Amino acid sequence: MRSRRHCLCVVRRRRNGGVGAPEIRYAGVKVTERRERVCGIVGLVGPPHLHEEDWLGRMSRCVVHRGPDRVGTWVDERRGVQLGHQRLSIIDLTDTGNQPMTSATGRFVIVFNGEIYDFQEHREYLIRKGVTFRGTSDTEVLLALLEQRGLADVLAGVDGAFAFALWDRANDELILARDRLGEKPLFYGQVGGLLAFASELNAIEALPNAPREIDKLALAGYLEHGFVPGAASILAGVSKVPPGSTVRWTASAGVHEPEAYWDLAEAARRGLADPITDAAAATDELERLLTDSIRRRLISDVPIGAFLSGGVDSTTIAALAQSVSETPLRTFTVAVGGLGDESRYAARIAAHLGTAHETLELPSLDPVTLAQRATEIHDEPFADPSSIPMSLVCAAARQRVTVCLSGDGGDELFAGYNRHRVAVGSLARVRQVPHPVRSSVASGLLAVRPESWNRLARITRRQTVDVGTKAHKLAEVLRAADATDAYDSLARQWDPAEILLDAPAARRPVATDLPGAASLDHVLLREQTGLLPDDMLVKGDRTSMATGLELRLPLLDHHIVEFSWRLPAELKFRNGKGKWPLRHILGRHVPPELWDRPKTGFDPPLAEWLRGPLREWAQDLLSPASLRDRGFLRPEPIAAALDQHLTGVRNNDYKLWTVLMFQGWLEQRERR
């Protein structure tokens, strides 16, 4: 399901006597030891007698790389509350922006990760109300808003990407909150009678008596999708605060169930019930919303820039950002080399826009080091291979700026992937065939082994690459009950029952009711509630923060997300192309001949790597002995998949990568 792109990177490798990780540098930035990442928060709450000395310090040391500028703590021993913060300064670089931060009346104490993008508008409102401020940080504005208007009203009214923990001294309760789309991470779980929370799973796992058992349902979800889906974590007993939700802790009741303050499915239903059919009006309104979003995300007290790949999303962001900037916007493109290199297109676009543009060179590659690095920057198993080039791109940009705008989210909101062409084309037509007929055809396709399909293709001189695999994928689509089920079958890496020892009963995603919606709408909602928060945003958070770079995503402003659902499918996908409204907006600023090209992916050449420089590494991690020693996965289907791939019978690169990243994650965990 993921697109592919060959990427070349600067890498130097060193042996470390078996201790620690290999070192990767780009332009002098060390990106393996994870010393710098944007703000991290940690904390504990519960009966005072259960707190042990230096537990908070132990957690803080696990997230020190997220905020290298300053460490802060706040402790109320009588109530059993400990809050910790690692700061990377973006807004208000003075001590008045330090955390944990207490509100003016002393009622609230907060540790906050992220940004409130419209804080200046709220600050002006509060000043008119007579509020005075010590500094200029968005966190201080958030606390003042909470005292004036209360939690529910504030969460409904701010535009931001954040995760925070708020101690309410008046009610003796802790509130954990996460932004609407899930841009910032926040884990929580019970440890020895206390509630522990942290920006990273590692910080909770570092505590004595912390959960260590692998959650088999979460592992099954990972093997199926390549990421841990939903609110679960890979560790039994540790959860994620869901996007757009809060979790409360009170002394009387402990941890409460998550409560949603914003629901994406409900926003989708509201939008579909109030469609905009006038294409010109829709485009004008989207450009206004996007320009406002970009203007808010350009506010920073440190150097800021934008990624410019030359594609639709990044070019639209750069064009609108330059239109509202008083000085030339700094833009960055990476020269990856090979057929996927778009740097020359980006340079032409930058010249047209008048940005201060740099092309960052990444001329060489060490796949083994990069594969090992991929298991280190994620605190859970994570199998999206595009995190490899993404981490090096972020490291390169971090040499110039501390904040970067990115076009992430455009594909998921406005149907930019090639698979969306299937959703509005062949998938929509297939759904018109009665299900019993489709099931019969599917059974016939599955009755023929993939190898036999491949031989037939060679005999008939038809397409000879993975014909058998594609035939079986088609069968899964034909058997699907609906569009989202068909989409899930295409996105599936493994059937957990096939590969997982003691596999739990399958837990299928809950179907979301979109009355009268098109196939494309069903697919987009599945992506926005699954792939986007659990894959794309996890990748962006971990890879950017690994080098202390903050990413800001203007397309994921919730006003834009909600507005996107008012656009019918035919306004998103037109004339055989997705992202029609973004293309229309971009055409107003940049001539189409500079950017209208087929979509290029951003993945490394996994298939070739696994047959070449990664072969020995993969065979070692996937050996029957290694798999049996760790006791989670059945060696037989993995050995068969590896043999098929190495002999060229079938391309199993993503399936194998999914297992490799889990095995590599376990290996990293054993070292800690």
XYZ file of C-alpha atoms in Angstrom:
672
model
C 0.000 0.000 0.000
C 2.888 2.402 0.594
C 4.650 4.080 -2.283
C 8.372 3.635 -2.865
C 11.252 5.956 -3.332
C 14.986 5.354 -3.426
C 16.846 7.552 -0.966
C 20.568 8.121 -0.498
C 21.953 9.444 2.781
C 25.239 10.441 4.426
C 26.160 7.850 7.043
C 29.242 7.082 9.107
C 29.292 3.951 11.229
C 31.367 3.054 14.262
C 31.736 -0.047 16.357
C 30.983 0.503 19.998
C 32.195 -2.638 21.676
C 28.639 -3.960 21.702
C 27.455 -1.151 23.977
C 24.937 1.406 22.779
C 23.891 2.107 19.213
C 25.879 2.864 16.091
C 26.464 6.532 15.400
C 24.915 8.285 12.417
C 25.871 11.833 11.506
C 24.615 14.231 8.912
C 26.423 17.561 8.580
C 27.751 17.147 12.090
C 24.404 16.198 13.679
C 24.514 12.998 15.706
C 21.152 11.325 15.142
C 21.564 7.888 16.695
C 22.022 8.625 20.377
C 18.717 10.524 20.534
C 20.045 13.398 22.616
C 17.672 16.021 21.294
C 13.946 15.884 20.925
C 11.211 18.396 21.460
C 9.577 18.779 24.883
C 8.889 15.667 26.899
C 6.553 15.348 29.872
C 6.467 12.744 32.653
C 4.684 12.323 35.948
C 3.264 10.199 38.737
C 0.186 10.544 40.888
C -1.249 8.368 43.631
C -1.014 7.560 47.338
C 2.020 9.414 48.767
C 3.396 6.375 50.611
C 3.797 4.508 47.299
C 6.174 7.048 45.773
C 9.821 6.015 45.724
C 12.793 8.352 45.684
C 14.005 9.356 42.211
C 11.202 7.632 40.281
C 10.439 10.957 38.607
C 14.130 11.461 37.900
C 14.338 8.023 36.327
C 11.431 8.850 34.034
C 12.830 12.277 33.147
C 16.167 10.803 32.122
C 14.334 8.645 29.589
C 12.933 11.705 27.796
C 15.828 14.123 28.214
C 16.470 13.889 24.464
C 13.043 15.410 23.811
C 13.948 18.710 25.474
C 17.631 19.525 25.928
C 17.199 23.160 27.020
C 15.959 22.708 30.584
C 14.605 20.142 33.056
C 11.891 21.141 35.518
C 9.981 19.366 38.302
C 7.048 20.101 40.588
C 6.180 17.883 43.561
C 3.325 17.922 46.065
C 4.370 15.246 48.554
C 1.199 15.513 50.640
C -1.093 14.761 47.675
C 1.315 12.413 45.941
C 1.791 14.383 42.708
C 5.040 14.611 40.734
C 5.330 16.413 37.385
C 8.429 16.579 35.195
C 9.236 18.515 32.023
C 12.093 18.517 29.495
C 12.016 21.730 27.475
C 12.988 22.669 23.950
C 12.368 26.404 23.795
C 10.280 27.596 20.836
C 8.032 30.371 22.219
C 9.326 32.653 25.012
C 12.957 31.631 25.353
C 13.263 33.260 28.805
C 12.749 31.670 32.209
C 9.116 32.837 32.230
C 8.405 30.032 29.746
C 9.851 27.291 31.966
C 7.748 24.374 33.159
C 6.104 22.934 35.174
C 4.104 26.148 35.210
C 1.579 27.290 37.802
C -1.437 29.438 36.951
C -1.785 32.950 38.346
C -4.140 31.905 41.159
C -2.126 28.786 41.947
C -5.025 26.449 41.151
C -3.482 24.703 38.119
C -0.036 23.232 37.523
C 0.786 22.032 34.008
C 3.434 20.213 32.015
C 2.826 20.861 28.327
C 4.301 19.483 25.098
C 3.487 21.183 21.801
C 2.092 24.495 20.682
C -1.127 26.494 20.904
C -1.012 28.136 17.482
C -3.698 30.758 18.074
C -2.418 31.749 21.528
C -1.875 35.371 20.528
C -5.565 35.814 19.720
C -6.486 34.313 23.107
C -3.868 36.443 24.824
C -5.389 39.619 23.404
C -8.831 38.470 24.588
C -7.508 37.821 28.097
C -5.722 41.178 28.276
C -9.014 42.877 27.451
C -10.455 40.912 30.393
C -7.819 42.416 32.676
C -5.408 39.454 32.817
C -1.716 40.305 33.153
C 1.083 37.993 32.041
C 4.574 37.341 33.380
C 5.964 36.240 30.008
C 4.956 35.558 26.411
C 4.560 31.768 26.273
C 1.526 29.942 24.903
C 1.510 27.735 28.017
C 0.862 30.735 30.266
C -1.995 31.785 27.970
C -3.453 28.270 28.177
C -3.399 28.363 31.987
C -5.095 31.769 32.047
C -7.777 30.486 29.669
C -8.385 27.503 31.936
C -8.939 29.781 34.923
C -11.291 32.019 32.945
C -13.317 29.488 30.961
C -12.743 25.929 32.196
C -11.298 22.848 30.550
C -14.136 21.860 28.195
C -14.501 25.333 26.706
C -10.752 25.757 26.292
C -10.211 22.432 24.554
C -13.080 23.171 22.196
C -11.703 26.618 21.394
C -7.926 26.341 20.890
C -6.018 25.403 17.754
C -2.953 23.384 18.630
C -0.839 20.261 18.532
C -0.272 19.243 22.141
C -0.218 16.729 24.941
C -0.393 17.950 28.520
C -0.928 16.905 32.110
C -2.845 19.338 34.319
C -3.035 19.069 38.095
C -6.173 20.783 39.461
C -5.377 21.652 43.086
C -8.951 22.737 43.792
C -10.439 19.352 42.860
C -7.406 17.136 43.557
C -7.530 15.632 40.097
C -5.129 15.097 37.217
C -6.221 15.614 33.614
C -4.289 14.193 30.669
C -5.211 15.709 27.294
C -4.175 15.202 23.693
C -4.779 17.258 20.548
C -7.586 16.465 18.135
C -5.628 14.590 15.469
C -3.000 13.033 17.739
C 0.098 14.927 16.619
C 1.728 14.699 20.065
C 2.063 11.398 21.981
C 0.981 10.653 25.553
C 1.097 7.236 27.285
C -0.296 6.297 30.695
C -0.581 3.207 32.895
C -0.746 1.879 36.432
C 2.608 1.168 38.096
C 2.690 -0.107 41.664
C -0.562 1.601 42.631
C 0.389 4.883 40.966
C -0.686 6.395 37.671
C 2.376 7.053 35.526
C 2.297 9.084 32.322
C 4.941 10.102 29.799
C 5.580 11.301 26.279
C 7.377 8.030 25.612
C 6.606 4.467 26.520
C 10.227 3.935 27.598
C 9.829 6.345 30.515
C 7.010 4.283 32.016
C 8.771 1.005 31.328
C 11.863 2.265 33.188
C 10.008 2.222 36.524
C 10.311 -0.738 38.919
C 7.227 -2.964 38.707
C 6.224 -1.353 35.408
C 4.322 -3.519 32.928
C 6.710 -5.601 30.813
C 4.341 -8.086 29.216
C 3.632 -7.702 25.500
C -0.042 -7.052 24.717
C -0.936 -9.862 22.306
C -3.877 -7.945 20.821
C -1.660 -4.933 20.195
C 0.992 -7.189 18.683
C -1.609 -8.770 16.424
C -2.643 -5.311 15.278
C 0.975 -4.401 14.640
C 1.611 -7.512 12.543
C -1.479 -6.776 10.492
C -0.886 -3.047 9.916
C 2.813 -2.360 10.546
C 2.004 -0.084 13.503
C 0.273 -0.475 16.868
C -3.284 0.688 16.185
C -5.688 2.573 18.407
C -5.426 3.438 22.087
C -3.455 0.333 23.072
C 0.317 0.232 23.425
C 2.595 -2.718 22.813
C 2.771 -3.188 26.616
C -0.180 -4.710 28.436
C -1.526 -2.210 30.960
C -0.184 0.911 29.231
C -2.448 2.939 26.938
C -2.325 6.018 24.765
C -4.604 8.946 25.414
C -6.776 8.826 22.272
C -6.635 11.812 19.915
C -9.139 14.500 20.840
C -9.635 13.065 24.325
C -8.926 13.548 28.008
C -8.254 11.020 30.766
C -8.919 11.954 34.394
C -7.451 10.589 37.608
C -9.090 11.182 40.979
C -8.088 9.867 44.392
C -11.558 8.383 44.940
C -11.998 6.578 41.609
C -8.513 6.277 40.134
C -8.251 6.404 36.355
C -11.448 7.243 34.485
C -12.273 6.103 30.970
C -11.167 8.458 28.173
C -13.651 11.185 27.266
C -13.707 12.663 23.758
C -13.920 16.434 23.429
C -13.722 16.206 19.609
C -14.786 13.289 17.434
C -13.506 12.930 13.881
C -16.272 10.569 12.784
C -18.897 12.975 14.049
C -17.138 15.840 12.248
C -17.251 13.740 9.080
C -20.966 13.095 9.447
C -21.675 16.783 10.034
C -19.652 17.750 7.001
C -21.278 15.195 4.710
C -24.697 16.430 5.841
C -23.804 20.014 4.852
C -21.931 19.694 1.547
C -20.444 22.489 -0.545
C -21.073 21.757 -4.212
C -19.815 25.041 -5.659
C -16.223 24.226 -6.641
C -15.070 27.853 -6.831
C -16.538 28.737 -3.424
C -15.029 25.615 -1.888
C -11.586 26.438 -3.239
C -11.744 30.043 -2.041
C -12.747 29.015 1.465
C -10.078 26.314 1.662
C -7.381 28.781 0.606
C -8.535 31.219 3.294
C -8.495 28.534 5.994
C -5.118 27.219 4.922
C -3.577 30.690 4.776
C -4.836 31.427 8.301
C -3.445 28.109 9.530
C -0.040 28.800 7.991
C 0.087 32.334 9.373
C -0.466 31.019 12.910
C 2.168 28.296 12.455
C 4.815 30.778 11.339
C 4.916 32.331 14.827
C 8.189 31.356 16.505
C 11.029 32.860 18.522
C 13.530 30.529 16.806
C 14.463 30.009 13.110
C 11.633 28.516 11.039
C 11.455 27.063 7.545
C 9.462 24.690 5.347
C 10.089 21.436 3.554
C 9.718 21.779 -0.210
C 9.750 18.485 -2.082
C 8.191 19.884 -5.230
C 4.941 17.964 -4.776
C 1.455 19.416 -4.413
C 1.222 19.551 -0.608
C 4.621 21.022 0.258
C 4.501 23.445 -2.663
C 1.065 24.717 -1.620
C 2.305 25.244 1.945
C 5.448 27.036 0.765
C 3.549 29.232 -1.705
C 0.983 30.406 0.859
C 3.612 30.792 3.577
C 5.711 32.998 1.315
C 2.627 35.058 0.457
C 2.118 36.012 4.124
C 5.790 36.249 5.136
C 7.490 39.628 5.317
C 10.872 38.064 4.486
C 11.905 35.228 2.162
C 10.814 31.914 3.663
C 13.598 29.396 4.209
C 12.817 26.234 2.240
C 14.659 22.926 2.128
C 14.821 20.077 -0.338
C 16.876 16.929 -0.054
C 18.721 15.633 -3.097
C 18.149 11.899 -2.728
C 19.692 10.911 -6.047
C 18.312 8.458 -8.574
C 14.981 8.526 -10.357
C 13.122 9.732 -7.275
C 15.137 12.921 -6.891
C 12.805 15.910 -7.138
C 15.276 18.542 -5.934
C 15.593 20.178 -9.364
C 11.819 20.708 -9.529
C 11.795 22.137 -6.013
C 14.596 24.559 -6.904
C 12.590 25.900 -9.851
C 9.517 26.335 -7.660
C 11.576 28.112 -4.978
C 12.988 30.492 -7.612
C 9.457 31.269 -8.792
C 8.246 31.919 -5.223
C 11.341 33.849 -4.141
C 12.104 31.711 -1.081
C 15.552 31.405 0.483
C 16.123 27.886 -0.745
C 18.725 25.239 0.067
C 19.219 21.812 -1.443
C 20.622 19.444 1.159
C 22.814 16.679 -0.234
C 22.558 13.088 1.003
C 25.031 11.284 -1.216
C 25.794 7.879 0.400
C 24.113 5.089 2.323
C 24.736 2.309 4.864
C 21.540 0.207 4.960
C 22.512 -1.911 7.982
C 23.107 1.113 10.178
C 19.902 2.756 8.983
C 17.872 -0.388 9.626
C 19.215 -0.589 13.174
C 18.510 3.111 13.642
C 14.906 2.577 12.575
C 14.307 0.330 15.592
C 15.854 2.864 17.989
C 13.927 6.048 17.303
C 10.535 4.428 17.975
C 9.485 3.362 21.465
C 7.103 0.776 19.989
C 7.534 -1.542 16.995
C 7.003 0.545 13.874
C 7.353 -0.724 10.306
C 6.893 2.290 8.043
C 10.212 2.263 6.141
C 9.876 5.916 5.115
C 10.914 6.798 8.682
C 14.492 6.076 7.560
C 14.835 8.888 5.002
C 12.503 11.101 7.047
C 14.818 10.991 10.069
C 17.825 12.017 7.988
C 15.916 14.781 6.217
C 14.942 16.201 9.614
C 18.531 15.973 10.841
C 19.700 17.920 7.816
C 17.076 20.655 8.235
C 17.843 20.945 11.966
C 21.248 22.388 11.105
C 19.460 25.473 9.743
C 16.190 25.839 11.674
C 14.405 24.617 14.801
C 10.868 24.549 13.332
C 9.719 23.334 9.912
C 6.352 23.430 8.153
C 5.373 20.195 6.443
C 2.625 19.178 4.031
C 1.673 16.031 5.967
C -2.040 15.272 5.959
C -2.895 16.424 2.437
C -3.111 12.909 1.027
C -5.346 11.644 3.839
C -7.703 14.643 3.714
C -7.995 15.157 -0.036
C -7.406 11.706 -1.579
C -3.831 11.954 -2.793
C -2.713 8.319 -2.738
C -2.825 5.970 -5.693
C -5.083 3.641 -3.708
C -7.738 6.360 -3.702
C -7.922 5.929 -7.456
C -8.923 2.328 -6.724
C -11.516 3.479 -4.198
C -13.307 5.725 -6.693
C -12.752 3.417 -9.669
C -12.512 -0.362 -9.589
C -13.506 -0.713 -5.928
C -16.660 1.325 -6.447
C -17.576 -0.829 -9.466
C -16.796 -4.100 -7.666
C -19.150 -3.154 -4.823
C -22.010 -3.061 -7.323
C -21.588 -6.808 -7.961
C -23.656 -8.946 -5.542
C -21.572 -10.254 -2.661
C -22.258 -13.975 -3.341
C -20.935 -13.579 -6.889
C -17.838 -11.774 -5.652
C -17.211 -14.473 -3.042
C -17.389 -17.234 -5.653
C -14.875 -15.492 -7.900
C -12.612 -14.880 -4.918
C -12.656 -18.577 -3.998
C -11.578 -19.434 -7.534
C -8.672 -16.986 -7.400
C -7.522 -18.303 -4.038
C -7.684 -21.915 -5.219
C -4.703 -21.259 -7.490
C -1.351 -20.941 -5.704
C 0.576 -17.685 -6.268
C 3.403 -19.616 -7.939
C 0.909 -21.047 -10.468
C -0.413 -17.573 -11.266
C 3.161 -16.433 -11.836
C 3.855 -19.350 -14.224
C 0.649 -18.600 -16.110
C 1.682 -14.971 -16.499
C 5.052 -16.000 -17.910
C 3.479 -18.475 -20.339
C 1.015 -15.890 -21.624
C 3.736 -13.224 -21.593
C 1.622 -10.952 -19.449
C 2.860 -8.969 -16.464
C 5.278 -11.217 -14.581
C 5.923 -9.299 -11.326
C 3.981 -10.592 -8.298
C 0.972 -11.675 -10.369
C 0.109 -14.365 -7.821
C 0.307 -11.938 -4.915
C -1.904 -9.460 -6.750
C -4.430 -12.174 -7.648
C -4.790 -13.130 -3.990
C -5.061 -9.459 -2.981
C -7.849 -9.076 -5.545
C -9.593 -12.080 -4.021
C -9.516 -10.426 -0.596
C -11.051 -7.275 -2.074
C -13.779 -9.314 -3.783
C -14.673 -11.066 -0.532
C -14.851 -7.796 1.407
C -18.239 -6.876 2.830
C -17.796 -3.149 2.293
C -15.324 -0.487 1.181
C -13.494 -0.220 4.488
C -13.155 -4.001 4.725
C -11.704 -4.018 1.215
C -9.304 -1.242 2.136
C -8.163 -3.145 5.226
C -7.477 -6.232 3.119
C -5.226 -4.233 0.796
C -3.360 -2.637 3.709
C -2.830 -5.898 5.619
C 0.751 -7.139 6.088
C 0.149 -10.446 7.902
C -2.810 -12.442 9.061
C -1.995 -12.566 12.811
C -3.499 -16.043 13.091
C -0.919 -17.275 10.566
C 2.182 -15.915 12.260
C 1.503 -15.233 15.942
C 1.933 -17.944 18.569
C -1.160 -18.157 20.780
C -2.907 -15.634 18.551
C -5.845 -13.894 20.255
C -9.211 -13.687 18.591
C -9.113 -11.076 15.860
C -10.319 -7.630 16.913
C -11.674 -5.953 13.826
C -11.940 -2.162 13.595
C -15.348 -0.827 14.496
C -17.152 0.193 11.322
C -18.127 3.855 11.298
C -21.552 4.717 9.995
C -21.451 7.287 7.177
C -24.980 7.184 5.753
C -25.014 7.521 1.986
C -21.280 8.181 1.773
C -19.194 7.287 -1.263
C -16.572 4.534 -1.172
C -13.863 7.195 -1.100
C -15.367 8.782 2.021
C -15.304 5.452 3.861
C -11.658 4.923 2.915
C -10.640 8.461 3.921
C -12.291 8.155 7.322
C -10.531 4.852 7.953
C -7.208 6.499 7.092
C -7.823 9.626 9.172
C -8.760 7.608 12.262
C -6.107 4.908 11.831
C -3.236 5.384 9.411
C -2.883 9.120 10.059
C -2.559 9.172 13.892
C -0.954 5.754 14.343
C 1.483 5.748 11.419
C 2.030 9.098 9.686
C 1.951 11.291 12.797
C 3.973 8.819 14.866
C 6.606 8.832 12.124
C 6.654 12.630 11.986
C 6.877 13.023 15.759
C 9.639 10.485 16.385
C 11.826 11.264 13.369
C 11.695 15.046 13.746
C 12.140 15.068 17.490
C 15.078 12.696 17.269
C 17.122 15.730 16.190
C 15.254 18.469 18.064
C 13.240 19.666 15.074
C 9.613 20.630 15.586
C 7.273 19.865 12.693
C 4.156 21.957 12.194
C 1.396 20.641 9.964
C -0.870 23.415 8.622
C -3.166 21.013 6.746
C -4.162 19.347 10.027
C -5.705 22.458 11.522
C -9.038 21.072 12.723
C -10.944 23.788 10.860
C -9.457 22.434 7.617
C -10.145 18.829 8.592
C -13.781 19.634 9.337
C -14.104 21.666 6.143
C -12.652 18.833 4.057
C -15.648 16.702 4.985
C -17.995 19.243 3.434
C -16.404 18.560 0.052
C -18.081 15.712 -1.833
C -15.841 12.933 -3.129
C -16.119 14.291 -6.671
C -14.571 17.599 -5.513
C -11.596 15.796 -3.982
C -10.939 13.383 -6.833
C -11.479 14.817 -10.329
C -10.343 13.914 -13.824
C -8.433 10.909 -12.547
C -6.455 12.945 -9.973
C -6.785 13.413 -6.235
C -6.348 16.571 -4.152
C -8.275 18.621 -6.707
C -8.911 21.651 -4.424
C -5.242 21.844 -3.397
C -4.207 21.607 -7.038
C -6.603 24.394 -7.925
C -5.254 26.621 -5.143
C -1.656 25.872 -6.093
C -2.351 26.725 -9.714
C -3.155 30.283 -8.624
C 0.379 30.715 -7.255
C 2.678 28.413 -9.235
C 2.390 27.389 -12.918
C 1.275 23.722 -13.175
C 4.210 22.819 -15.411
C 6.470 23.289 -12.365
C 4.641 20.832 -10.082
C 2.070 18.702 -11.967
C 3.900 15.352 -12.062
C 3.102 11.758 -11.033
C 3.328 11.213 -7.279
C 6.688 9.940 -6.027
C 7.015 7.979 -2.802
C 9.553 8.305 -0.016
C 10.533 4.748 0.878
C 13.999 3.208 0.626
C 14.497 0.254 -1.786
C 13.598 -2.445 0.738
C 13.199 -5.274 -1.758
C 16.722 -4.771 -3.107
C 18.212 -4.175 0.341
C 16.789 -7.436 1.700
C 18.319 -9.370 -1.187
C 21.609 -7.469 -0.877
C 23.183 -5.439 1.967
C 20.520 -6.375 4.550
C 20.424 -10.082 3.669
C 22.729 -11.319 6.445
C 21.175 -9.006 9.053
C 17.672 -10.136 8.109
C 18.564 -13.828 8.060
C 20.036 -13.506 11.544
C 17.007 -11.734 13.070
C 14.536 -14.007 11.255
C 16.341 -17.280 11.895
C 14.185 -20.002 13.477
C 16.432 -19.967 16.549
C 16.054 -16.202 17.033
C 12.290 -16.362 16.588
C 11.908 -19.329 18.950
C 14.111 -17.723 21.601
C 11.841 -14.698 21.790
C 8.724 -16.839 21.719
C 6.187 -14.652 19.924
C 6.182 -15.631 16.259
C 5.965 -18.888 14.307
C 9.189 -19.442 12.340
C 7.664 -21.480 9.488
C 5.611 -18.817 7.640
C 8.385 -16.257 8.148
C 11.001 -18.631 6.741
C 8.756 -19.298 3.758
C 8.213 -15.580 3.150
C 11.957 -14.904 3.394
C 12.782 -17.727 0.980
C 10.160 -16.498 -1.501
C 11.631 -13.020 -1.357
C 15.290 -14.017 -1.634
C 14.589 -16.319 -4.591
C 12.418 -13.728 -6.344
C 9.251 -15.833 -6.302
C 7.351 -13.064 -4.516
C 8.089 -9.588 -3.239
C 7.559 -9.813 0.541
C 9.550 -6.724 1.483
C 6.909 -5.044 3.671
C 5.853 -8.280 5.349
C 9.456 -9.083 6.218
C 10.180 -5.514 7.327
C 7.243 -5.698 9.732
C 8.750 -8.757 11.447
C 12.282 -7.343 11.323
C 11.233 -4.135 13.068
C 9.524 -6.146 15.825
C 12.535 -8.415 16.277
C 14.866 -5.411 16.213
C 12.713 -3.600 18.770
C 12.859 -6.630 21.070
C 16.635 -6.722 20.670
C 16.920 -3.031 21.611
C 14.649 -3.617 24.590
C 16.824 -6.483 25.835
C 19.853 -4.175 25.844
C 18.229 -1.628 28.148
